[in-house]
Amino acid sequence: MHLARFPRVRLFPTPTPLEKLENLTRHLGGPDIWIKRDDCTVVATGGNKIRKLEWLVGEALAQSANHLVTQGAVQSNHVRQTAAVAARFGMKCSALLEHRIDTNDRDYLNSGNVLLDRLFDVAIEYRTAGLDMNAEAEAKGEALRAAGDKPYVIPGGGSNRVGALGYVSCAQELLQQVDEMGLRIDHLVTATGSAGTHAGLVVGLEGCNAGIPVLGIGVRLPQDRQEANVHRLAEATADYVGMRGGVARSAVVANCDYVGPGYGQPTPGMTEAVLMLARLEGVLLDPVYSGKAMAGLIDLVRKGQFRKGETVVFLHTGGAVGLYGYNGVFDQAMGVAFGGKVVRAEIPMHGKVSQVAHDGKFLFAGLTSPGLYLVRVMVPSDLAPGPQKFQITAGAARTPPSLVLMVGPLQDLEDFECRPAPGKSGFVQHGACWLRAPA
Ligand SMILES: Cc1ncc(COP(=O)(O)O)c(C=O)c1O
């Protein structure tokens, strides 16, 4: 494959580092786990979109565009990276942010990627969930064109055949890197969302007959739809680069068992993975993509799908800026508010519960709507006889309405579950936390 035929700008030095995760490997006791640091692609704290943008912006400049238009979720890493690259090339940037997650959380709405978008001076417009966001971006591009600008519209995640070239070239880079190191790879694992990363890697590796299977860990769609999207884009990309014979459907494999309740919704596996990589390796993952992908890798090692003696490379796609948009989740996970000894408490937060906090005496759950809630508090069996149930009508007096529940001495709290009473509003969220009881 001869990629130099396509226009490109250079945004970061290659190759990105490839490092062994010695402590994680030892901790899990399974395969040798390595990490390809595409979180280190330099621009605006890096991430996988920078590779795609090298080719997308190359094409935009070849078309004399002066305005990048794109879209993503509110905490989109792709939008943040696009905005930064636009600034670097003196282009304007417009972004449509979809309220894909139903939340009023201040950090999610204002911090993390949103804060950086503002620093890069991107013109933000918001959209409600469920629209065809690529069509919205095209319509925005049309409006800008009619007003005399020269827009270049980038689809969500930069995932089209041009953006996917970034990961065709990453596959080539990785092969050269491991050949020089004398490292044999058995599996490559990465997050898969809008599909460009996964599709590009498959095309790059298949095109070189590398014999390295790629496992994409899904973050949004069910497996059949994710694999179909990745395969469609891989075929288009293979055709674009002139790869004969296309891409076999069997070369596209996704595992979508780690999405949890939905896109961008925290899972216990994600919080565990983020904390594990931070504390064992000093590596920052993100809550939406790499955290869930690593949760999948950890679980598959525990289940024996990846075995001792094998070498697994985890492609880190970046996104740690998103951690600032999920402050509350990690506050809870670390028990920051409580001080003293750590008690592990699984907190499945279903449905309309947005936040759970503790002030040493009371347990608070911020509810997004008033209603009748059933709360179950488990205390250690030597202190009290099993789960206690409380029926609570959340008052509408507070905004948002809050549930306030006295749970007795904090040391006794082991497990807490809050869910709407039968017949009341549905469940959508799931979370876990470690409460820190007072010393
Ligand atoms: C940090 C991070 N990892 C992974 C992905 C998924 O990559 P792709 O959209 O190419 O499937 C994204 C996409 O937004 C991302 O921001």
PDB file of C-alpha atoms in Angstrom, residues 153-369:
ATOM      1  CA  VAL A 153     -17.178  18.386   6.884  1.00  0.00           C
ATOM      2  CA  ILE A 154     -15.632  15.610   8.977  1.00  0.00           C
ATOM      3  CA  PRO A 155     -17.969  12.804  10.052  1.00  0.00           C
ATOM      4  CA  GLY A 156     -18.279  11.793  13.721  1.00  0.00           C
ATOM      5  CA  GLY A 157     -15.039  10.302  15.024  1.00  0.00           C
ATOM      6  CA  GLY A 158     -13.290  11.199  11.747  1.00  0.00           C
ATOM      7  CA  SER A 159     -14.431   7.781  10.560  1.00  0.00           C
ATOM      8  CA  ASN A 160     -14.519   7.621   6.796  1.00  0.00           C
ATOM      9  CA  ARG A 161     -12.047   6.126   4.321  1.00  0.00           C
ATOM     10  CA  VAL A 162      -9.811   9.199   4.537  1.00  0.00           C
ATOM     11  CA  GLY A 163      -9.626   9.262   8.340  1.00  0.00           C
ATOM     12  CA  ALA A 164      -9.146   5.496   8.476  1.00  0.00           C
ATOM     13  CA  LEU A 165      -5.842   5.978   6.606  1.00  0.00           C
ATOM     14  CA  GLY A 166      -4.488   7.144   9.973  1.00  0.00           C
ATOM     15  CA  TYR A 167      -4.879   3.628  11.314  1.00  0.00           C
ATOM     16  CA  VAL A 168      -3.736   1.911   8.119  1.00  0.00           C
ATOM     17  CA  SER A 169      -0.505   3.809   8.619  1.00  0.00           C
ATOM     18  CA  CYS A 170      -0.520   3.060  12.377  1.00  0.00           C
ATOM     19  CA  ALA A 171      -0.659  -0.669  11.549  1.00  0.00           C
ATOM     20  CA  GLN A 172       2.342  -0.259   9.251  1.00  0.00           C
ATOM     21  CA  GLU A 173       4.162   1.714  11.946  1.00  0.00           C
ATOM     22  CA  LEU A 174       3.437  -0.928  14.585  1.00  0.00           C
ATOM     23  CA  LEU A 175       4.675  -3.752  12.359  1.00  0.00           C
ATOM     24  CA  GLN A 176       7.937  -1.961  11.663  1.00  0.00           C
ATOM     25  CA  GLN A 177       8.323  -1.151  15.367  1.00  0.00           C
ATOM     26  CA  VAL A 178       7.822  -4.738  16.568  1.00  0.00           C
ATOM     27  CA  ASP A 179       9.974  -6.156  13.783  1.00  0.00           C
ATOM     28  CA  GLU A 180      12.817  -3.875  14.877  1.00  0.00           C
ATOM     29  CA  MET A 181      12.282  -4.873  18.533  1.00  0.00           C
ATOM     30  CA  GLY A 182      11.996  -8.559  17.700  1.00  0.00           C
ATOM     31  CA  LEU A 183       8.598  -8.681  19.428  1.00  0.00           C
ATOM     32  CA  ARG A 184       5.970 -11.147  18.218  1.00  0.00           C
ATOM     33  CA  ILE A 185       2.347 -10.017  18.728  1.00  0.00           C
ATOM     34  CA  ASP A 186      -0.478 -12.522  19.179  1.00  0.00           C
ATOM     35  CA  HIS A 187      -3.377 -10.093  19.632  1.00  0.00           C
ATOM     36  CA  LEU A 188      -4.099  -6.398  19.211  1.00  0.00           C
ATOM     37  CA  VAL A 189      -6.909  -5.015  21.383  1.00  0.00           C
ATOM     38  CA  THR A 190      -8.484  -1.575  21.173  1.00  0.00           C
ATOM     39  CA  ALA A 191     -11.697   0.371  21.738  1.00  0.00           C
ATOM     40  CA  THR A 192     -14.072   0.490  18.775  1.00  0.00           C
ATOM     41  CA  GLY A 193     -16.693   3.222  18.404  1.00  0.00           C
ATOM     42  CA  SER A 194     -17.265   5.106  15.158  1.00  0.00           C
ATOM     43  CA  ALA A 195     -15.170   2.343  13.526  1.00  0.00           C
ATOM     44  CA  GLY A 196     -12.302   4.210  11.832  1.00  0.00           C
ATOM     45  CA  THR A 197      -9.576   3.019  14.181  1.00  0.00           C
ATOM     46  CA  HIS A 198     -10.619  -0.628  14.026  1.00  0.00           C
ATOM     47  CA  ALA A 199     -11.235  -0.584  10.249  1.00  0.00           C
ATOM     48  CA  GLY A 200      -7.906   1.115   9.498  1.00  0.00           C
ATOM     49  CA  LEU A 201      -5.971  -1.344  11.663  1.00  0.00           C
ATOM     50  CA  VAL A 202      -7.615  -4.338   9.996  1.00  0.00           C
ATOM     51  CA  VAL A 203      -6.859  -2.987   6.511  1.00  0.00           C
ATOM     52  CA  GLY A 204      -3.259  -2.151   7.436  1.00  0.00           C
ATOM     53  CA  LEU A 205      -2.577  -5.528   9.056  1.00  0.00           C
ATOM     54  CA  GLU A 206      -4.437  -7.630   6.474  1.00  0.00           C
ATOM     55  CA  GLY A 207      -2.810  -5.663   3.665  1.00  0.00           C
ATOM     56  CA  CYS A 208       0.602  -6.698   5.043  1.00  0.00           C
ATOM     57  CA  ASN A 209      -0.505 -10.292   5.766  1.00  0.00           C
ATOM     58  CA  ALA A 210       0.611  -9.688   9.357  1.00  0.00           C
ATOM     59  CA  GLY A 211      -1.433 -12.505  10.861  1.00  0.00           C
ATOM     60  CA  ILE A 212      -2.282 -10.362  13.913  1.00  0.00           C
ATOM     61  CA  PRO A 213      -5.966 -10.542  14.883  1.00  0.00           C
ATOM     62  CA  VAL A 214      -7.556  -7.286  16.043  1.00  0.00           C
ATOM     63  CA  LEU A 215     -10.169  -7.386  18.794  1.00  0.00           C
ATOM     64  CA  GLY A 216     -12.293  -4.260  19.065  1.00  0.00           C
ATOM     65  CA  ILE A 217     -14.019  -3.739  22.401  1.00  0.00           C
ATOM     66  CA  GLY A 218     -17.302  -1.970  21.662  1.00  0.00           C
ATOM     67  CA  VAL A 219     -18.432   1.140  23.519  1.00  0.00           C
ATOM     68  CA  ARG A 220     -21.899   1.729  22.104  1.00  0.00           C
ATOM     69  CA  LEU A 221     -23.565  -0.668  19.657  1.00  0.00           C
ATOM     70  CA  PRO A 222     -24.322  -4.386  19.896  1.00  0.00           C
ATOM     71  CA  GLN A 223     -21.778  -6.728  18.308  1.00  0.00           C
ATOM     72  CA  ASP A 224     -23.544  -7.427  14.992  1.00  0.00           C
ATOM     73  CA  ARG A 225     -24.044  -3.742  14.194  1.00  0.00           C
ATOM     74  CA  GLN A 226     -20.543  -2.777  15.334  1.00  0.00           C
ATOM     75  CA  GLU A 227     -18.879  -5.481  13.249  1.00  0.00           C
ATOM     76  CA  ALA A 228     -21.026  -4.592  10.223  1.00  0.00           C
ATOM     77  CA  ASN A 229     -20.040  -0.902  10.526  1.00  0.00           C
ATOM     78  CA  VAL A 230     -16.354  -1.720  10.880  1.00  0.00           C
ATOM     79  CA  HIS A 231     -16.429  -4.169   7.970  1.00  0.00           C
ATOM     80  CA  ARG A 232     -18.235  -1.683   5.702  1.00  0.00           C
ATOM     81  CA  LEU A 233     -15.622   0.978   6.422  1.00  0.00           C
ATOM     82  CA  ALA A 234     -12.754  -1.510   6.095  1.00  0.00           C
ATOM     83  CA  GLU A 235     -14.014  -2.506   2.629  1.00  0.00           C
ATOM     84  CA  ALA A 236     -14.305   1.165   1.581  1.00  0.00           C
ATOM     85  CA  THR A 237     -10.813   1.900   2.919  1.00  0.00           C
ATOM     86  CA  ALA A 238      -9.301  -1.183   1.256  1.00  0.00           C
ATOM     87  CA  ASP A 239     -10.831  -0.078  -2.032  1.00  0.00           C
ATOM     88  CA  TYR A 240      -9.500   3.480  -1.544  1.00  0.00           C
ATOM     89  CA  VAL A 241      -5.927   2.287  -0.993  1.00  0.00           C
ATOM     90  CA  GLY A 242      -6.176  -0.223  -3.852  1.00  0.00           C
ATOM     91  CA  MET A 243      -5.900  -3.381  -1.737  1.00  0.00           C
ATOM     92  CA  ARG A 244      -6.901  -6.318  -3.905  1.00  0.00           C
ATOM     93  CA  GLY A 245      -9.484  -8.817  -2.657  1.00  0.00           C
ATOM     94  CA  GLY A 246     -10.994  -6.563   0.022  1.00  0.00           C
ATOM     95  CA  VAL A 247     -11.278  -7.545   3.678  1.00  0.00           C
ATOM     96  CA  ALA A 248     -12.742 -10.870   4.820  1.00  0.00           C
ATOM     97  CA  ARG A 249     -15.764 -10.432   7.102  1.00  0.00           C
ATOM     98  CA  SER A 250     -14.089 -12.853   9.528  1.00  0.00           C
ATOM     99  CA  ALA A 251     -11.190 -10.410  10.003  1.00  0.00           C
ATOM    100  CA  VAL A 252     -13.524  -8.010  11.811  1.00  0.00           C
ATOM    101  CA  VAL A 253     -14.187  -9.093  15.394  1.00  0.00           C
ATOM    102  CA  ALA A 254     -15.777  -6.990  18.124  1.00  0.00           C
ATOM    103  CA  ASN A 255     -16.712  -7.883  21.669  1.00  0.00           C
ATOM    104  CA  CYS A 256     -19.489  -5.598  22.898  1.00  0.00           C
ATOM    105  CA  ASP A 257     -20.034  -7.156  26.317  1.00  0.00           C
ATOM    106  CA  TYR A 258     -18.443  -4.233  28.170  1.00  0.00           C
ATOM    107  CA  VAL A 259     -20.689  -1.364  27.086  1.00  0.00           C
ATOM    108  CA  GLY A 260     -22.752  -1.621  30.280  1.00  0.00           C
ATOM    109  CA  PRO A 261     -26.009   0.343  30.328  1.00  0.00           C
ATOM    110  CA  GLY A 262     -25.016   2.509  27.368  1.00  0.00           C
ATOM    111  CA  TYR A 263     -22.557   4.814  25.622  1.00  0.00           C
ATOM    112  CA  GLY A 264     -20.656   6.941  28.110  1.00  0.00           C
ATOM    113  CA  GLN A 265     -22.361   5.369  31.129  1.00  0.00           C
ATOM    114  CA  PRO A 266     -19.906   4.273  33.815  1.00  0.00           C
ATOM    115  CA  THR A 267     -19.498   0.592  34.630  1.00  0.00           C
ATOM    116  CA  PRO A 268     -17.786  -1.072  37.599  1.00  0.00           C
ATOM    117  CA  GLY A 269     -15.309  -2.685  35.165  1.00  0.00           C
ATOM    118  CA  MET A 270     -14.401   0.719  33.732  1.00  0.00           C
ATOM    119  CA  THR A 271     -13.736   2.292  37.135  1.00  0.00           C
ATOM    120  CA  GLU A 272     -11.683  -0.742  38.122  1.00  0.00           C
ATOM    121  CA  ALA A 273      -9.646  -0.555  34.900  1.00  0.00           C
ATOM    122  CA  VAL A 274      -9.026   3.194  35.192  1.00  0.00           C
ATOM    123  CA  LEU A 275      -7.894   2.852  38.809  1.00  0.00           C
ATOM    124  CA  MET A 276      -5.801  -0.251  38.057  1.00  0.00           C
ATOM    125  CA  LEU A 277      -3.858   1.392  35.216  1.00  0.00           C
ATOM    126  CA  ALA A 278      -3.427   4.614  37.170  1.00  0.00           C
ATOM    127  CA  ARG A 279      -2.162   2.873  40.290  1.00  0.00           C
ATOM    128  CA  LEU A 280      -0.103   0.083  38.757  1.00  0.00           C
ATOM    129  CA  GLU A 281       1.327   1.853  35.728  1.00  0.00           C
ATOM    130  CA  GLY A 282       0.803   5.607  36.045  1.00  0.00           C
ATOM    131  CA  VAL A 283      -1.239   5.425  32.829  1.00  0.00           C
ATOM    132  CA  LEU A 284      -4.444   7.451  32.442  1.00  0.00           C
ATOM    133  CA  LEU A 285      -7.300   5.798  30.585  1.00  0.00           C
ATOM    134  CA  ASP A 286     -10.649   7.446  29.861  1.00  0.00           C
ATOM    135  CA  PRO A 287     -14.169   6.665  31.121  1.00  0.00           C
ATOM    136  CA  VAL A 288     -15.900   6.209  27.746  1.00  0.00           C
ATOM    137  CA  TYR A 289     -13.484   4.316  25.461  1.00  0.00           C
ATOM    138  CA  SER A 290     -10.088   3.129  26.681  1.00  0.00           C
ATOM    139  CA  GLY A 291     -11.416   2.465  30.212  1.00  0.00           C
ATOM    140  CA  LYS A 292     -14.093   0.122  28.892  1.00  0.00           C
ATOM    141  CA  ALA A 293     -11.694  -1.445  26.389  1.00  0.00           C
ATOM    142  CA  MET A 294      -9.210  -2.149  29.180  1.00  0.00           C
ATOM    143  CA  ALA A 295     -12.053  -3.494  31.348  1.00  0.00           C
ATOM    144  CA  GLY A 296     -12.713  -5.962  28.524  1.00  0.00           C
ATOM    145  CA  LEU A 297      -9.067  -6.933  28.241  1.00  0.00           C
ATOM    146  CA  ILE A 298      -8.772  -7.472  32.008  1.00  0.00           C
ATOM    147  CA  ASP A 299     -11.902  -9.611  32.067  1.00  0.00           C
ATOM    148  CA  LEU A 300     -10.817 -11.700  29.072  1.00  0.00           C
ATOM    149  CA  VAL A 301      -7.441 -12.328  30.715  1.00  0.00           C
ATOM    150  CA  ARG A 302      -9.249 -13.426  33.886  1.00  0.00           C
ATOM    151  CA  LYS A 303     -11.456 -15.741  31.803  1.00  0.00           C
ATOM    152  CA  GLY A 304      -8.412 -17.266  30.090  1.00  0.00           C
ATOM    153  CA  GLN A 305      -9.179 -16.036  26.557  1.00  0.00           C
ATOM    154  CA  PHE A 306      -5.680 -14.502  26.462  1.00  0.00           C
ATOM    155  CA  ARG A 307      -3.170 -16.902  27.955  1.00  0.00           C
ATOM    156  CA  LYS A 308       0.240 -16.894  29.628  1.00  0.00           C
ATOM    157  CA  GLY A 309       2.985 -16.975  27.015  1.00  0.00           C
ATOM    158  CA  GLU A 310       0.988 -14.850  24.554  1.00  0.00           C
ATOM    159  CA  THR A 311       1.686 -11.203  23.824  1.00  0.00           C
ATOM    160  CA  VAL A 312      -1.236  -8.799  23.723  1.00  0.00           C
ATOM    161  CA  VAL A 313      -0.822  -5.200  22.589  1.00  0.00           C
ATOM    162  CA  PHE A 314      -3.417  -2.744  23.884  1.00  0.00           C
ATOM    163  CA  LEU A 315      -3.758   0.294  21.640  1.00  0.00           C
ATOM    164  CA  HIS A 316      -4.356   3.258  23.950  1.00  0.00           C
ATOM    165  CA  THR A 317      -6.556   5.655  22.005  1.00  0.00           C
ATOM    166  CA  GLY A 318      -6.342   8.517  24.524  1.00  0.00           C
ATOM    167  CA  GLY A 319      -9.253  10.461  25.989  1.00  0.00           C
ATOM    168  CA  ALA A 320      -8.043  11.047  29.561  1.00  0.00           C
ATOM    169  CA  VAL A 321      -9.307  14.641  29.367  1.00  0.00           C
ATOM    170  CA  GLY A 322     -12.764  13.062  29.645  1.00  0.00           C
ATOM    171  CA  LEU A 323     -11.940  12.027  33.226  1.00  0.00           C
ATOM    172  CA  TYR A 324     -12.644  15.615  34.297  1.00  0.00           C
ATOM    173  CA  GLY A 325     -16.172  15.247  32.963  1.00  0.00           C
ATOM    174  CA  TYR A 326     -16.697  12.196  35.185  1.00  0.00           C
ATOM    175  CA  ASN A 327     -15.339  13.606  38.417  1.00  0.00           C
ATOM    176  CA  GLY A 328     -18.223  12.333  40.541  1.00  0.00           C
ATOM    177  CA  VAL A 329     -17.811   8.744  39.383  1.00  0.00           C
ATOM    178  CA  PHE A 330     -14.185   8.656  40.473  1.00  0.00           C
ATOM    179  CA  ASP A 331     -14.819  10.631  43.656  1.00  0.00           C
ATOM    180  CA  GLN A 332     -17.156   7.859  44.639  1.00  0.00           C
ATOM    181  CA  ALA A 333     -14.823   5.139  43.438  1.00  0.00           C
ATOM    182  CA  MET A 334     -12.021   6.514  45.552  1.00  0.00           C
ATOM    183  CA  GLY A 335     -14.164   7.378  48.534  1.00  0.00           C
ATOM    184  CA  VAL A 336     -12.647  10.859  48.507  1.00  0.00           C
ATOM    185  CA  ALA A 337     -15.455  12.376  50.507  1.00  0.00           C
ATOM    186  CA  PHE A 338     -15.271  10.066  53.463  1.00  0.00           C
ATOM    187  CA  GLY A 339     -11.755   9.807  54.903  1.00  0.00           C
ATOM    188  CA  GLY A 340     -10.587   6.804  56.895  1.00  0.00           C
ATOM    189  CA  LYS A 341     -10.740   3.123  56.124  1.00  0.00           C
ATOM    190  CA  VAL A 342     -11.909   1.862  52.745  1.00  0.00           C
ATOM    191  CA  VAL A 343     -15.015  -0.287  52.616  1.00  0.00           C
ATOM    192  CA  ARG A 344     -15.819  -1.677  49.202  1.00  0.00           C
ATOM    193  CA  ALA A 345     -19.428  -1.023  48.323  1.00  0.00           C
ATOM    194  CA  GLU A 346     -20.965  -1.993  45.024  1.00  0.00           C
ATOM    195  CA  ILE A 347     -23.576   0.590  44.161  1.00  0.00           C
ATOM    196  CA  PRO A 348     -25.690  -0.419  41.204  1.00  0.00           C
ATOM    197  CA  MET A 349     -27.300   2.926  40.437  1.00  0.00           C
ATOM    198  CA  HIS A 350     -30.292   2.198  38.336  1.00  0.00           C
ATOM    199  CA  GLY A 351     -32.529   4.546  36.476  1.00  0.00           C
ATOM    200  CA  LYS A 352     -33.050   7.997  37.723  1.00  0.00           C
ATOM    201  CA  VAL A 353     -30.234   8.180  40.231  1.00  0.00           C
ATOM    202  CA  SER A 354     -27.641  10.681  39.105  1.00  0.00           C
ATOM    203  CA  GLN A 355     -25.292  10.868  42.061  1.00  0.00           C
ATOM    204  CA  VAL A 356     -24.731   9.223  45.411  1.00  0.00           C
ATOM    205  CA  ALA A 357     -22.853  10.908  48.226  1.00  0.00           C
ATOM    206  CA  HIS A 358     -22.332  10.527  51.924  1.00  0.00           C
ATOM    207  CA  ASP A 359     -21.722  13.085  54.637  1.00  0.00           C
ATOM    208  CA  GLY A 360     -20.829  10.629  57.376  1.00  0.00           C
ATOM    209  CA  LYS A 361     -24.381  10.212  58.603  1.00  0.00           C
ATOM    210  CA  PHE A 362     -26.690  10.300  55.641  1.00  0.00           C
ATOM    211  CA  LEU A 363     -26.597   8.780  52.195  1.00  0.00           C
ATOM    212  CA  PHE A 364     -27.764  11.166  49.504  1.00  0.00           C
ATOM    213  CA  ALA A 365     -28.913  10.169  46.067  1.00  0.00           C
ATOM    214  CA  GLY A 366     -29.593  12.907  43.560  1.00  0.00           C
ATOM    215  CA  LEU A 367     -32.648  11.870  41.583  1.00  0.00           C
ATOM    216  CA  THR A 368     -33.480  13.224  38.180  1.00  0.00           C
ATOM    217  CA  SER A 369     -37.198  12.855  38.811  1.00  0.00           C
TER     218      SER A 369
END
